[in-house]
Coordinates of C-alpha atoms in Angstrom, one line a residue:
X1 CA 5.6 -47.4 11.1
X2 CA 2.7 -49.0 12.6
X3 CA 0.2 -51.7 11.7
X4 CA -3.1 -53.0 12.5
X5 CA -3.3 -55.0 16.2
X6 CA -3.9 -58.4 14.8
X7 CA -2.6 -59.8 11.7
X8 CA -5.1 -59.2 8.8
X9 CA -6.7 -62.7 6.6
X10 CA -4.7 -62.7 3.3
X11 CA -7.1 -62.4 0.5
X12 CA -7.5 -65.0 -1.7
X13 CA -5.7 -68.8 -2.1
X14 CA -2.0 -69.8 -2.3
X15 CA -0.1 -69.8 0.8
X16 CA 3.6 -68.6 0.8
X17 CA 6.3 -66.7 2.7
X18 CA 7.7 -63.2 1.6
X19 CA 11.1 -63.9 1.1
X20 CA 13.2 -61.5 0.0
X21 CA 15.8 -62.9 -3.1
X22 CA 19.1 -62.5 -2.3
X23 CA 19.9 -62.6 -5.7
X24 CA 18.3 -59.4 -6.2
X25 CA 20.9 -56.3 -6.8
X26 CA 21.7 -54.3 -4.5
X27 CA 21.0 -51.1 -6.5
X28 CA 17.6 -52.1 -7.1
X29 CA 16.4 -52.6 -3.4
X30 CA 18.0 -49.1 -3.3
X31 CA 16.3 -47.9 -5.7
X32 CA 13.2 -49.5 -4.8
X33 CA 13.6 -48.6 -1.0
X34 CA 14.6 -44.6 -2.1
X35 CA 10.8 -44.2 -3.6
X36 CA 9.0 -44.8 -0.5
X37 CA 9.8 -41.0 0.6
X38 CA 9.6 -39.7 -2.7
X39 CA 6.0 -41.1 -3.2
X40 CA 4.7 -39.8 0.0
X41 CA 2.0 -37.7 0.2
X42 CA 1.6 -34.2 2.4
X43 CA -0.9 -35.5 4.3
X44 CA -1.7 -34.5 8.1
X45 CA -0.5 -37.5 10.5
X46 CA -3.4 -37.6 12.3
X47 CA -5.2 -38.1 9.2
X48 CA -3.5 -41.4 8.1
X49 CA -1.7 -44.4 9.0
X50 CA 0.8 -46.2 7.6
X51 CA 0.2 -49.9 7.8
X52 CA 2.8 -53.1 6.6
X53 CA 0.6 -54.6 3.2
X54 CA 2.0 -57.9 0.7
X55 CA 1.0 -59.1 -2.7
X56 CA 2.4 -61.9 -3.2
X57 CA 2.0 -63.2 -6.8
X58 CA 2.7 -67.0 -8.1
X59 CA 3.8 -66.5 -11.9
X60 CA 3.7 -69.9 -12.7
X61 CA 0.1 -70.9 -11.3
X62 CA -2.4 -69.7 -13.9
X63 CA -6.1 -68.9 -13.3
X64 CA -7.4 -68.5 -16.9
X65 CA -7.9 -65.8 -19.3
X66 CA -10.2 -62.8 -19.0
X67 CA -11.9 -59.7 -21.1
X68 CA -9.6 -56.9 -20.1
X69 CA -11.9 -53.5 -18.9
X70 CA -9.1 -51.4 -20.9
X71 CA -10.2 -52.9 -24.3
X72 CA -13.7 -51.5 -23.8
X73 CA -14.1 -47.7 -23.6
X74 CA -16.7 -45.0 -24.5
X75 CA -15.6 -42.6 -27.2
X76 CA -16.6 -39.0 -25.9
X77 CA -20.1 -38.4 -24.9
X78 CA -21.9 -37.3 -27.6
X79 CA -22.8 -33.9 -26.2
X80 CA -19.1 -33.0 -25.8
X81 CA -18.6 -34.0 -29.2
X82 CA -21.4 -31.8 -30.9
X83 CA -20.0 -28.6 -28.3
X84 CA -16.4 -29.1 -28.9
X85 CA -15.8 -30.8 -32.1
X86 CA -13.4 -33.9 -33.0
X87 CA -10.7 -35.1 -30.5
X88 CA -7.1 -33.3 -31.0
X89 CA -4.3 -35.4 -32.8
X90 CA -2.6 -35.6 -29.9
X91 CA -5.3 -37.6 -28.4
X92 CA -6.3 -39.5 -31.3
X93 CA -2.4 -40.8 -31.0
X94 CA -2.5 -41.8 -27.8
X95 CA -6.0 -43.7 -27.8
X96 CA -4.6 -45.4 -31.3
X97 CA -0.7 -46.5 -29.7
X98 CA -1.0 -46.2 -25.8
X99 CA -4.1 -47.5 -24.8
X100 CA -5.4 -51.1 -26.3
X101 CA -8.8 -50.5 -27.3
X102 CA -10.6 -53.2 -28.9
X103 CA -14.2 -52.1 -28.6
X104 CA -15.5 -48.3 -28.5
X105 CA -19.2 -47.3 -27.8
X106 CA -20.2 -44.4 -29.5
X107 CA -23.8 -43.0 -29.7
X108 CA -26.1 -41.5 -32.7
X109 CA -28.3 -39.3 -31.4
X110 CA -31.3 -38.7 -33.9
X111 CA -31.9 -35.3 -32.6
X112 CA -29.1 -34.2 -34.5
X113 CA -29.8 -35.7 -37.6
X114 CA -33.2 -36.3 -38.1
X115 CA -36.0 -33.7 -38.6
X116 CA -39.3 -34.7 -37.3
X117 CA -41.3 -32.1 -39.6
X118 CA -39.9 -33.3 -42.6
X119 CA -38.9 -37.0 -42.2
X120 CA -35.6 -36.2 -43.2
X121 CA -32.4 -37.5 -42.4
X122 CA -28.8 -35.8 -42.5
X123 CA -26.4 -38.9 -41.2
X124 CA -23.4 -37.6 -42.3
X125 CA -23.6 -35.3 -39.6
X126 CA -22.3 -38.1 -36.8
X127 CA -19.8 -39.0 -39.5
X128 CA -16.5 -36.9 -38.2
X129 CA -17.3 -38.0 -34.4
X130 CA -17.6 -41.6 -36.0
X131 CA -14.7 -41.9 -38.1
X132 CA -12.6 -41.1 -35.0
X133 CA -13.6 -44.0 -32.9
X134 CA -13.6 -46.3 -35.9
X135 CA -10.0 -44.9 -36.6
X136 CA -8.4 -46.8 -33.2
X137 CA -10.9 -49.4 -32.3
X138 CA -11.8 -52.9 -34.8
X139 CA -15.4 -53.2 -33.2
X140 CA -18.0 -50.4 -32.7
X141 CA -20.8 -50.9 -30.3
X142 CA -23.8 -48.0 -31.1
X143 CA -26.1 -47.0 -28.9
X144 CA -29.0 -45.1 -30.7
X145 CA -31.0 -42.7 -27.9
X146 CA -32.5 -39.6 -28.4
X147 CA -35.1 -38.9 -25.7
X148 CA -35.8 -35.4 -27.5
X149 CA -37.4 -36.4 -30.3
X150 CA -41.4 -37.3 -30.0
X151 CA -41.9 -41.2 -31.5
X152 CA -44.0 -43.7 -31.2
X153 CA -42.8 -47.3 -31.7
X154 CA -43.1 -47.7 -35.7
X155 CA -41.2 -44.2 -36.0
X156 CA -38.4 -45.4 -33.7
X157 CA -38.2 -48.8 -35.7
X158 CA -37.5 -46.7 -38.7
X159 CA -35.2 -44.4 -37.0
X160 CA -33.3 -47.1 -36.2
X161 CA -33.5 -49.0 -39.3
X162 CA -32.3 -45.7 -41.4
X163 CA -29.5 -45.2 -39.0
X164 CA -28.1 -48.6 -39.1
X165 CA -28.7 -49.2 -42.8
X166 CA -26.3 -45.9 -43.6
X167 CA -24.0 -46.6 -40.3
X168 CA -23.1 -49.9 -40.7
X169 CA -22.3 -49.3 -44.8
X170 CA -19.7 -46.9 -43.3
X171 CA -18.8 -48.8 -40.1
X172 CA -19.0 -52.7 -41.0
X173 CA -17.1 -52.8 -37.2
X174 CA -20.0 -51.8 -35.5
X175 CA -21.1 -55.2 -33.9
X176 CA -23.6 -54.3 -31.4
X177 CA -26.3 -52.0 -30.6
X178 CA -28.8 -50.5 -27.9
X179 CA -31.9 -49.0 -29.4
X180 CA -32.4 -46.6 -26.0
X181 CA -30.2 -46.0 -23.2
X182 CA -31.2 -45.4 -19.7
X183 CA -35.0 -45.5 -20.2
X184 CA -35.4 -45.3 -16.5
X185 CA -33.9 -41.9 -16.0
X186 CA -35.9 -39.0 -16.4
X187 CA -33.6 -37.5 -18.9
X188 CA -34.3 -40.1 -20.9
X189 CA -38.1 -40.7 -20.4
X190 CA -38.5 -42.2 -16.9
X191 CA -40.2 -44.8 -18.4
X192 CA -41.6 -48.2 -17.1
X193 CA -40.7 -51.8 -18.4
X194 CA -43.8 -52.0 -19.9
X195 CA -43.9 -49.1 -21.8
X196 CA -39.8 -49.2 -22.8
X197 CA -40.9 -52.4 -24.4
X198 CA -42.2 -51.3 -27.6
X199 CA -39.7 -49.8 -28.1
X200 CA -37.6 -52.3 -27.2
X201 CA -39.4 -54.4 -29.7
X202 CA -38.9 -51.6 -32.3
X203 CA -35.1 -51.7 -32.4
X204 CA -34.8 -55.6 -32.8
X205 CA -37.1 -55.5 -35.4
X206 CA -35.1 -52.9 -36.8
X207 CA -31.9 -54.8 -36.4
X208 CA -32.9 -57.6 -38.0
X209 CA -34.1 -55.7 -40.9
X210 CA -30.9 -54.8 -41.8
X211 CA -28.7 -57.6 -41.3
X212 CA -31.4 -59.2 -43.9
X213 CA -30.6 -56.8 -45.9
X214 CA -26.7 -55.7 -45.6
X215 CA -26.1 -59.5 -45.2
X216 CA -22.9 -57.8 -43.2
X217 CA -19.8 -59.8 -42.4
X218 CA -19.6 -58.9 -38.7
X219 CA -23.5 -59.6 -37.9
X220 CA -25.3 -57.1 -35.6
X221 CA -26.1 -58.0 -32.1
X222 CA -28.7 -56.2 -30.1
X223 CA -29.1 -56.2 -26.6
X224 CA -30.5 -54.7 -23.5
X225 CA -32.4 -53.0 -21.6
X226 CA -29.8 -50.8 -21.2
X227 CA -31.0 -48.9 -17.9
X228 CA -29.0 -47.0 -14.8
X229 CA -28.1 -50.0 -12.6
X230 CA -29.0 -53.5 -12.4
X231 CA -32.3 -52.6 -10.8
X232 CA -34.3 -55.8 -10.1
X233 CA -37.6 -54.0 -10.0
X234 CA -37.1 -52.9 -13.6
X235 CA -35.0 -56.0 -14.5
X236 CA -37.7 -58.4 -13.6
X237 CA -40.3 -56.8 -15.3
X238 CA -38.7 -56.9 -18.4
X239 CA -37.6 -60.0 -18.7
X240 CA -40.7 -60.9 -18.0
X241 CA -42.0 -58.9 -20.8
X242 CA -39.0 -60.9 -23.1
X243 CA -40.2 -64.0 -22.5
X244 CA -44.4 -63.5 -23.0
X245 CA -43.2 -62.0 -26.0
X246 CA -44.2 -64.4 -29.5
X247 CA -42.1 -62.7 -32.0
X248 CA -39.9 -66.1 -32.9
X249 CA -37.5 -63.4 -34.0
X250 CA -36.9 -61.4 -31.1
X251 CA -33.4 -61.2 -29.4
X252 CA -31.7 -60.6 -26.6
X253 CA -28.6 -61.4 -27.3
X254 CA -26.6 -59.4 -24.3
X255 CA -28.2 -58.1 -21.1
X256 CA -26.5 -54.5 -20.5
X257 CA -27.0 -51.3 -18.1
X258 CA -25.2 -48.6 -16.6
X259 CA -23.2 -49.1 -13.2
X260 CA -22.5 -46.2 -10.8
X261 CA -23.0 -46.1 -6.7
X262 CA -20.0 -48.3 -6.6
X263 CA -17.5 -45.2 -4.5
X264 CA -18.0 -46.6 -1.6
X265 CA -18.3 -50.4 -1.8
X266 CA -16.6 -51.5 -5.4
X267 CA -16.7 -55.2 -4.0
X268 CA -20.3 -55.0 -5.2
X269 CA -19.4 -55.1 -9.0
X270 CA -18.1 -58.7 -8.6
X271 CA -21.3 -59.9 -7.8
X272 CA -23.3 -57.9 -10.1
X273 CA -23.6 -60.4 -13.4
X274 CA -24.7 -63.6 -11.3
X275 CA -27.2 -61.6 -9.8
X276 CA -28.2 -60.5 -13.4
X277 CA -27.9 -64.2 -14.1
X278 CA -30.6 -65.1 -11.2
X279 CA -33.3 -62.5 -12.8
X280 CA -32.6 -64.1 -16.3
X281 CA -33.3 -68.1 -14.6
X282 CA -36.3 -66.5 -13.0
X283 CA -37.7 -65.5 -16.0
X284 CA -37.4 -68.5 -17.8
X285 CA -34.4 -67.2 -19.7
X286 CA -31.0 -68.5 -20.8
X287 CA -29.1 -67.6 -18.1
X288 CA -25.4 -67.8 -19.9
X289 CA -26.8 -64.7 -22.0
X290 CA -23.5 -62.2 -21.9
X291 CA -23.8 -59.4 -19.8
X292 CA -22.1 -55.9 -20.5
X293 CA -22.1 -53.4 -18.2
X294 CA -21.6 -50.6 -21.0
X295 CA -20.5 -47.6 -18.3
X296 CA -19.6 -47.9 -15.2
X297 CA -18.2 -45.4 -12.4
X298 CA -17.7 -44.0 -8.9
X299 CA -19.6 -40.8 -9.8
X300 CA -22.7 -40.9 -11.2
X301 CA -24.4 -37.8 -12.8
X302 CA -23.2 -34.8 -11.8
X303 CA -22.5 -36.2 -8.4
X304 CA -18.9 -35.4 -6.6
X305 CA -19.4 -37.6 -3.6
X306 CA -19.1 -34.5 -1.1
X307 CA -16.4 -31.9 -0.7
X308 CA -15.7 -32.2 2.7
X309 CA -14.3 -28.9 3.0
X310 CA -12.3 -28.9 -0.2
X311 CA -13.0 -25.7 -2.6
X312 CA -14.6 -26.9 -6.1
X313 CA -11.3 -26.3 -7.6
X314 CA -9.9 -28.5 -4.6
X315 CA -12.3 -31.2 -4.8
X316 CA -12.2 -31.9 -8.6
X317 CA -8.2 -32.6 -8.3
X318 CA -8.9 -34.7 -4.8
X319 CA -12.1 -36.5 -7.1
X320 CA -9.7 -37.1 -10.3
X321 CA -7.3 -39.0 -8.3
X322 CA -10.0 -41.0 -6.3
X323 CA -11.5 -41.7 -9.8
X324 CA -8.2 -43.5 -10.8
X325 CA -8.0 -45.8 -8.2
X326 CA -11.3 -47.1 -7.9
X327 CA -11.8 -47.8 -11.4
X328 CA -9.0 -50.1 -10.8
X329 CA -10.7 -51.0 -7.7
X330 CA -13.9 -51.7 -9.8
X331 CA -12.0 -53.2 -12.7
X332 CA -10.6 -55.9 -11.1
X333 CA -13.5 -56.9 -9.4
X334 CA -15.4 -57.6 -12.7
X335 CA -12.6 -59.6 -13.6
X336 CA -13.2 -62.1 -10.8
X337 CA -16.7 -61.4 -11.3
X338 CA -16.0 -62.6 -15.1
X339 CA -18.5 -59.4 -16.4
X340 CA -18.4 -60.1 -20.3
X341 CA -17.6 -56.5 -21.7
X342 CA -17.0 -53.3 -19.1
X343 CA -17.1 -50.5 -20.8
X344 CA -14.9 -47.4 -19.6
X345 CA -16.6 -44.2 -19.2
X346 CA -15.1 -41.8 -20.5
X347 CA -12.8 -40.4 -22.7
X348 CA -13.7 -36.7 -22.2
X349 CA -17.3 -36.4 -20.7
X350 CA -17.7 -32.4 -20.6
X351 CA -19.6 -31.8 -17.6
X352 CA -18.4 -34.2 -15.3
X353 CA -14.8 -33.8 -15.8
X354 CA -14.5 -36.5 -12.6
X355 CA -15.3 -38.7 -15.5
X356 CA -12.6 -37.3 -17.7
X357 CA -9.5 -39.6 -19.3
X358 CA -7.6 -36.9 -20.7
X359 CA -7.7 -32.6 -19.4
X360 CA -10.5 -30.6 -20.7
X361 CA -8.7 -27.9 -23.6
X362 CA -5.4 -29.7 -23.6
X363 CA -4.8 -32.2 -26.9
X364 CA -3.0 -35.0 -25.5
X365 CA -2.8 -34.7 -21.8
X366 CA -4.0 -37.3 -19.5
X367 CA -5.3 -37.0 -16.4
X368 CA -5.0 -40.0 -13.6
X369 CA -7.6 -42.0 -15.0
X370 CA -6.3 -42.3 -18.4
X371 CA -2.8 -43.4 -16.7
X372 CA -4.9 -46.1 -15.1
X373 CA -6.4 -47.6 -18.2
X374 CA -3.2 -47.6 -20.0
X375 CA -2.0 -49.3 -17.4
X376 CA -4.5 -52.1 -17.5
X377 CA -4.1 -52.6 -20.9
X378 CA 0.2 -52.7 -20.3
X379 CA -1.3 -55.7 -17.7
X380 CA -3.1 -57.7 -20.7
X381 CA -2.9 -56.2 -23.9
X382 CA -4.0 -59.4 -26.0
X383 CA -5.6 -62.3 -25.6
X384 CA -2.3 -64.1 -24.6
X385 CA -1.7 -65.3 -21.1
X386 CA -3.6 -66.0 -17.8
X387 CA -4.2 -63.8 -14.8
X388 CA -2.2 -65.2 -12.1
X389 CA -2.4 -66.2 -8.3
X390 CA -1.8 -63.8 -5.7
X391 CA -2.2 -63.4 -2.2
X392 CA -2.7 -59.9 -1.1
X393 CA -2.6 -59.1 3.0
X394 CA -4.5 -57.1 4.4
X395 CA -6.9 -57.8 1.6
X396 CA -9.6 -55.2 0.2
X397 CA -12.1 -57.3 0.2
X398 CA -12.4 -57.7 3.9
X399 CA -13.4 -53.7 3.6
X400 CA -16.1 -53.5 0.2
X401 CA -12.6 -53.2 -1.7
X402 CA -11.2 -50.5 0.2
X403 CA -7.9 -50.2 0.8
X404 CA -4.5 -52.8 -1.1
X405 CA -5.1 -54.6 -3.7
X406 CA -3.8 -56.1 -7.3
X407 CA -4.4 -58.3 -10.5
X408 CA -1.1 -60.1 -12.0
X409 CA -0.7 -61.8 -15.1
X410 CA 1.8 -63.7 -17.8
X411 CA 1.8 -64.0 -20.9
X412 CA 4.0 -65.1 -23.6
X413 CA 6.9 -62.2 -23.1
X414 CA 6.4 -60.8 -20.0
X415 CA 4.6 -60.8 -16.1
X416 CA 2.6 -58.0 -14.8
X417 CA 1.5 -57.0 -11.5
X418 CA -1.0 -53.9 -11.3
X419 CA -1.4 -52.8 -7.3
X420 CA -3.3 -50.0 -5.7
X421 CA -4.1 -48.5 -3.0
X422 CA -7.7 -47.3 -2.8
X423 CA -9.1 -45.5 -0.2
X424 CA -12.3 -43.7 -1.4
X425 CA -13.1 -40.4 -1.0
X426 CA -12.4 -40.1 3.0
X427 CA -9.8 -43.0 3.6
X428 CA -6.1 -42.0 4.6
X429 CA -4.0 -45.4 5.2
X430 CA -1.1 -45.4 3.2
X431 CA 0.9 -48.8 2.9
X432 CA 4.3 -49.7 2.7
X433 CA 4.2 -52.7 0.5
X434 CA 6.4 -55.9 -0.2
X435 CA 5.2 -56.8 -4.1
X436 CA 7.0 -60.5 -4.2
X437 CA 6.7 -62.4 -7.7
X438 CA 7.8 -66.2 -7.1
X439 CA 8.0 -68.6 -9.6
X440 CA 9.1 -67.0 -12.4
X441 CA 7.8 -69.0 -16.0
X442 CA 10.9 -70.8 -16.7
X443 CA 10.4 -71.3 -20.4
X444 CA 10.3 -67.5 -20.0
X445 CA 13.1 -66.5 -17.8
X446 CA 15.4 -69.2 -17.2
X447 CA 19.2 -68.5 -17.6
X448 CA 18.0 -64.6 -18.3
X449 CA 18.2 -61.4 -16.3
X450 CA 15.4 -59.6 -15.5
X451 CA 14.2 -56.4 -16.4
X452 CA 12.1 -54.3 -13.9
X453 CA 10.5 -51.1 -14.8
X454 CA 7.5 -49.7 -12.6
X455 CA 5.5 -46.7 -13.4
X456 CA 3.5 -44.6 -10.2
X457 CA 0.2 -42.7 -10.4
X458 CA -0.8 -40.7 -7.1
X459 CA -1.0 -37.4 -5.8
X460 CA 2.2 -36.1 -6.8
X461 CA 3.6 -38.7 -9.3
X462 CA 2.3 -38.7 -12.9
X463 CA -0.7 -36.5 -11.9
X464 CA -1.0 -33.0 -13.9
X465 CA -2.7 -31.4 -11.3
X466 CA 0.0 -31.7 -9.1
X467 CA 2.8 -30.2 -11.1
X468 CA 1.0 -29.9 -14.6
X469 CA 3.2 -32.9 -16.2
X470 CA 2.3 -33.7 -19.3
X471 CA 4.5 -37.1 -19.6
X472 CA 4.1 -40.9 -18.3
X473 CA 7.0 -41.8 -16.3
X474 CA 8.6 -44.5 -15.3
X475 CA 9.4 -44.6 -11.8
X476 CA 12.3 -47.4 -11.9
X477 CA 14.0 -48.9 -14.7
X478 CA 16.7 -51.6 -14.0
X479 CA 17.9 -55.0 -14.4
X480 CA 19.0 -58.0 -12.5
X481 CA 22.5 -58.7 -12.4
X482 CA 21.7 -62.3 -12.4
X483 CA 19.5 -64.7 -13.4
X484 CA 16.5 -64.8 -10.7
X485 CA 13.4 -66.7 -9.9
X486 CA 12.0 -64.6 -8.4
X487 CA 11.5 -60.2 -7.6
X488 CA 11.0 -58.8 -4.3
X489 CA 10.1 -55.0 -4.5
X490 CA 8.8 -52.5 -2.0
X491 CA 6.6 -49.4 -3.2
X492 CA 4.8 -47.1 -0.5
X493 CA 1.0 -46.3 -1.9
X494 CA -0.2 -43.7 -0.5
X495 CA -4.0 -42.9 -0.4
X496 CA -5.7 -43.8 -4.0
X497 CA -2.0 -44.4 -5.6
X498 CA -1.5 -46.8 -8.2
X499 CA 1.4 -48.7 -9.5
X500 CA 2.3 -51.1 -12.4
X501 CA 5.5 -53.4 -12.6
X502 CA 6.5 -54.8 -16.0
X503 CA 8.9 -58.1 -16.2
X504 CA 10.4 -59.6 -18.9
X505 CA 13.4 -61.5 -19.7
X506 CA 16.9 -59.7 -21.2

């Protein structure tokens, strides 16, 4: 085993020694210990190297709560729903009892249910893709986009307005909305600030229409622009526009966009709502105005961030697995970032499949990235708790969030410590890993054993494209023979691996 020449800066605050517990049993070490060769991965030794890594996690110094990625996800992309119909019941299970959704974003997309030559409307064609989502999440946010259909900005205000009126009868969860999505792409107009802003004007126009009306319970909120990145020279313009504009009834009550480009250098999503904050204080805005980033990814488009001599078939597998790990990458650095709502893209996306939770034609099976966000919603599934101190050594952030990393946190019944491993598209260091929780919550654990279970995603654990497993396994399930304060474990992550460790009291 080697490791780097000089000893890397830990990342992050507390100081403190790995100690191993000597209270810890003997046939967990073993056990722990034993996985190291059993989660290797075939990988050519001139193409890697193993380096010594630490996360070391304080359970008892809390850092404050935080909006959890895993709550927010995007039901299927509307194209793949109108192609292949409803999700299987198998899937529909899973999203409802294995992840922990609390918001899905789901689209209406007026080119399948309005007809511009007769002004007619057939709504209850977006109702079986609709009643899905509603069926496992208790808030909908809509976005309404439909760059197909020819309007000008009092035809879009009532396209909206006759799509919320009917929607939100049906949906009283839905709680947000985007009245366009991605006006700067050409797919969906290539369009300036200044002429997006109509129509930006339309949809709150629209939205206020029918919450006068409705008089809903759950208020709709309306937000945007809603573009492909955080551009500043689109940004700026139209905020700008926001604030010339007179309407003493306008509203911006979330700034959103899309996030992709982040493969290489995930780092860049912690800083990405305080530079949204900057363009909204230049402006003249409120710069506390909520910022959602309602997708975000390492793959944007139909991008695959180059084969490097992988066949297609190959390269998608390779891709799926990278996908995993940097959206934990990315995740966790919107935590510290403290984005207000990151949306997950996708549940099944159709073209893409890099972008796929779950196997294209197969009810129920999930592929790495759906492990992942299951297990960031197993690391906070409710409001409860605190995401904890860590130090983590060598730290990603020293390297744009490549390479070991990990969130911890503790709530009322249990500590959690999620830990990766990402190394990109190109990367090969694998690291041996110490994972020491000190401090165990003694109002939590004192006088009790400890139960351990950790689950492993990589290249050839819980992965169907290695083996075609269709299950989520754990990859260690014991208990302390003793009462403990603290856990001292040692995984080996191997290049875009990711692992999860569950504690609670027995």
């Amino acid at each position: 085993m080697t490791s780097s020449a000089s000893p890397p800066r830990p990342e992050l605050t507390t100081p403190g020694a790995t100690i191993m517990d000597k209270n810890l049993p003997r046939r967990t070490l073993l056990a722990s210990i034993g996985g190291l060769a059993a989660a290797g991965l075939a990988t050519p030794a001139a193409a890697r190297t193993v380096r010594s890594g630490s996360v070391t996690v304080n359970a008892s110094l809390g850092m404050g709560g935080f909006p959890n990625p895993a709550w927010y996800i995007s039901h299927t992309h509307a194209n793949w729903y109108f192609k292949r119909g409803p999700l299987g019941p198998k899937t529909m299970d899973q999203l409802k009892n294995d992840f922990h959704i609390k918001w899905a974003r789901v689209f209406a997309r007026p080119d399948r249910y309005y007809n511009p030559d007769t002004g007619t409307y057939d709504l209850a064609k977006n109702y079986p893709y609709l009643d899905q989502a509603a069926s496992y999440s208790s808030r909908l946010h809509l976005i309404i986009s439909s760059p197909s259909v020819a309007k000008t900005p009092a035809l879009w205000e009532e396209i909206v307005r006759t799509t919320l009126l009917d929607h939100k009868k049906r949906y009283p969860q839905i709680d947000s909305v985007v009245p366009w999505g991605e006006a700067n792409q050409a797919s969906s107009g290539d369009m300036t600030p200044s002429q997006f802003y109509p129509f930006y004007r339309a949809g709150y126009r629209a939205v206020n229409a029918v919450n006068a009306q409705l008089q809903p319970a759950i208020p709709i909120i309306m937000g945007g622009p809603g573009i492909s990145r955080p551009r500043p020279e689109w940004m700026n313009p139209f905020f700008a526009l926001y604030a010339a504009d007179q309407d003493k009834d306008k509203r911006l009550d979330f700034v959103c966009y899309q996030s992709y480009g982040l493969l290489d250098t995930p780092i860049q999503a912690q800083s990405e709502r305080s530079r949204v904050q900057s363009m909204l204080s230049g402006a003249g805005l409120n710069p506390a105005t909520p910022v959602w980033v309602t997708e975000f990814g390492l793959y944007g488009g139909d991008t695959d961030g180059g084969t490097h001599g992988r066949t297609p078939e190959a390269d998608l597998k390779h891709d799926q697995l990278v996908q995993a790990a940097g959206i934990a990458a990315v995740s966790r650095y919107y935590i510290l970032g403290k984005m207000n709502r990151p949306f997950q893209w996708v549940v099944h996306h159709g073209e893409n499949l890099r972008k796929d939770m779950f196997v294209e034609g197969l009810d129920g099976v999930r592929l790495p990235f759906g492990h992942v966000v299951v297990m960031l919603g197993m690391l906070k599934p409710s409001l409860d708790g605190e995401r904890l101190d860590m130090r983590i050594s060598p730290g990603a952030a020293q390297t744009d969030g490549i390479g070991l990393a990990a969130l911890a946190h503790a709530d009322s019944s249990r500590v959690a410590v999620m830990y990766w491993n990402y190394q990109a598209e190109t990367g090969g260091d694998v690291y041996d890993t110490t994972i020491t929780v000190d401090n165990l919550p003694s109002n939590l654990f004192s006088g009790r054993r400890v139960r351990i279970e950790r689950w492993l995603v990589d290249a050839t654990h819980n992965n169907y494209n290695y083996n075609g497993t269709t299950t989520f396994a754990r990859e260690m399930d014991t208990t302390t023979d003793t009462p403990v304060t603290k856990v001292v474990q040692r995984v080996r992550l191997t290049k875009n691996a990711v692992g999860l460790m569950l504690l609670t009291p027995r």
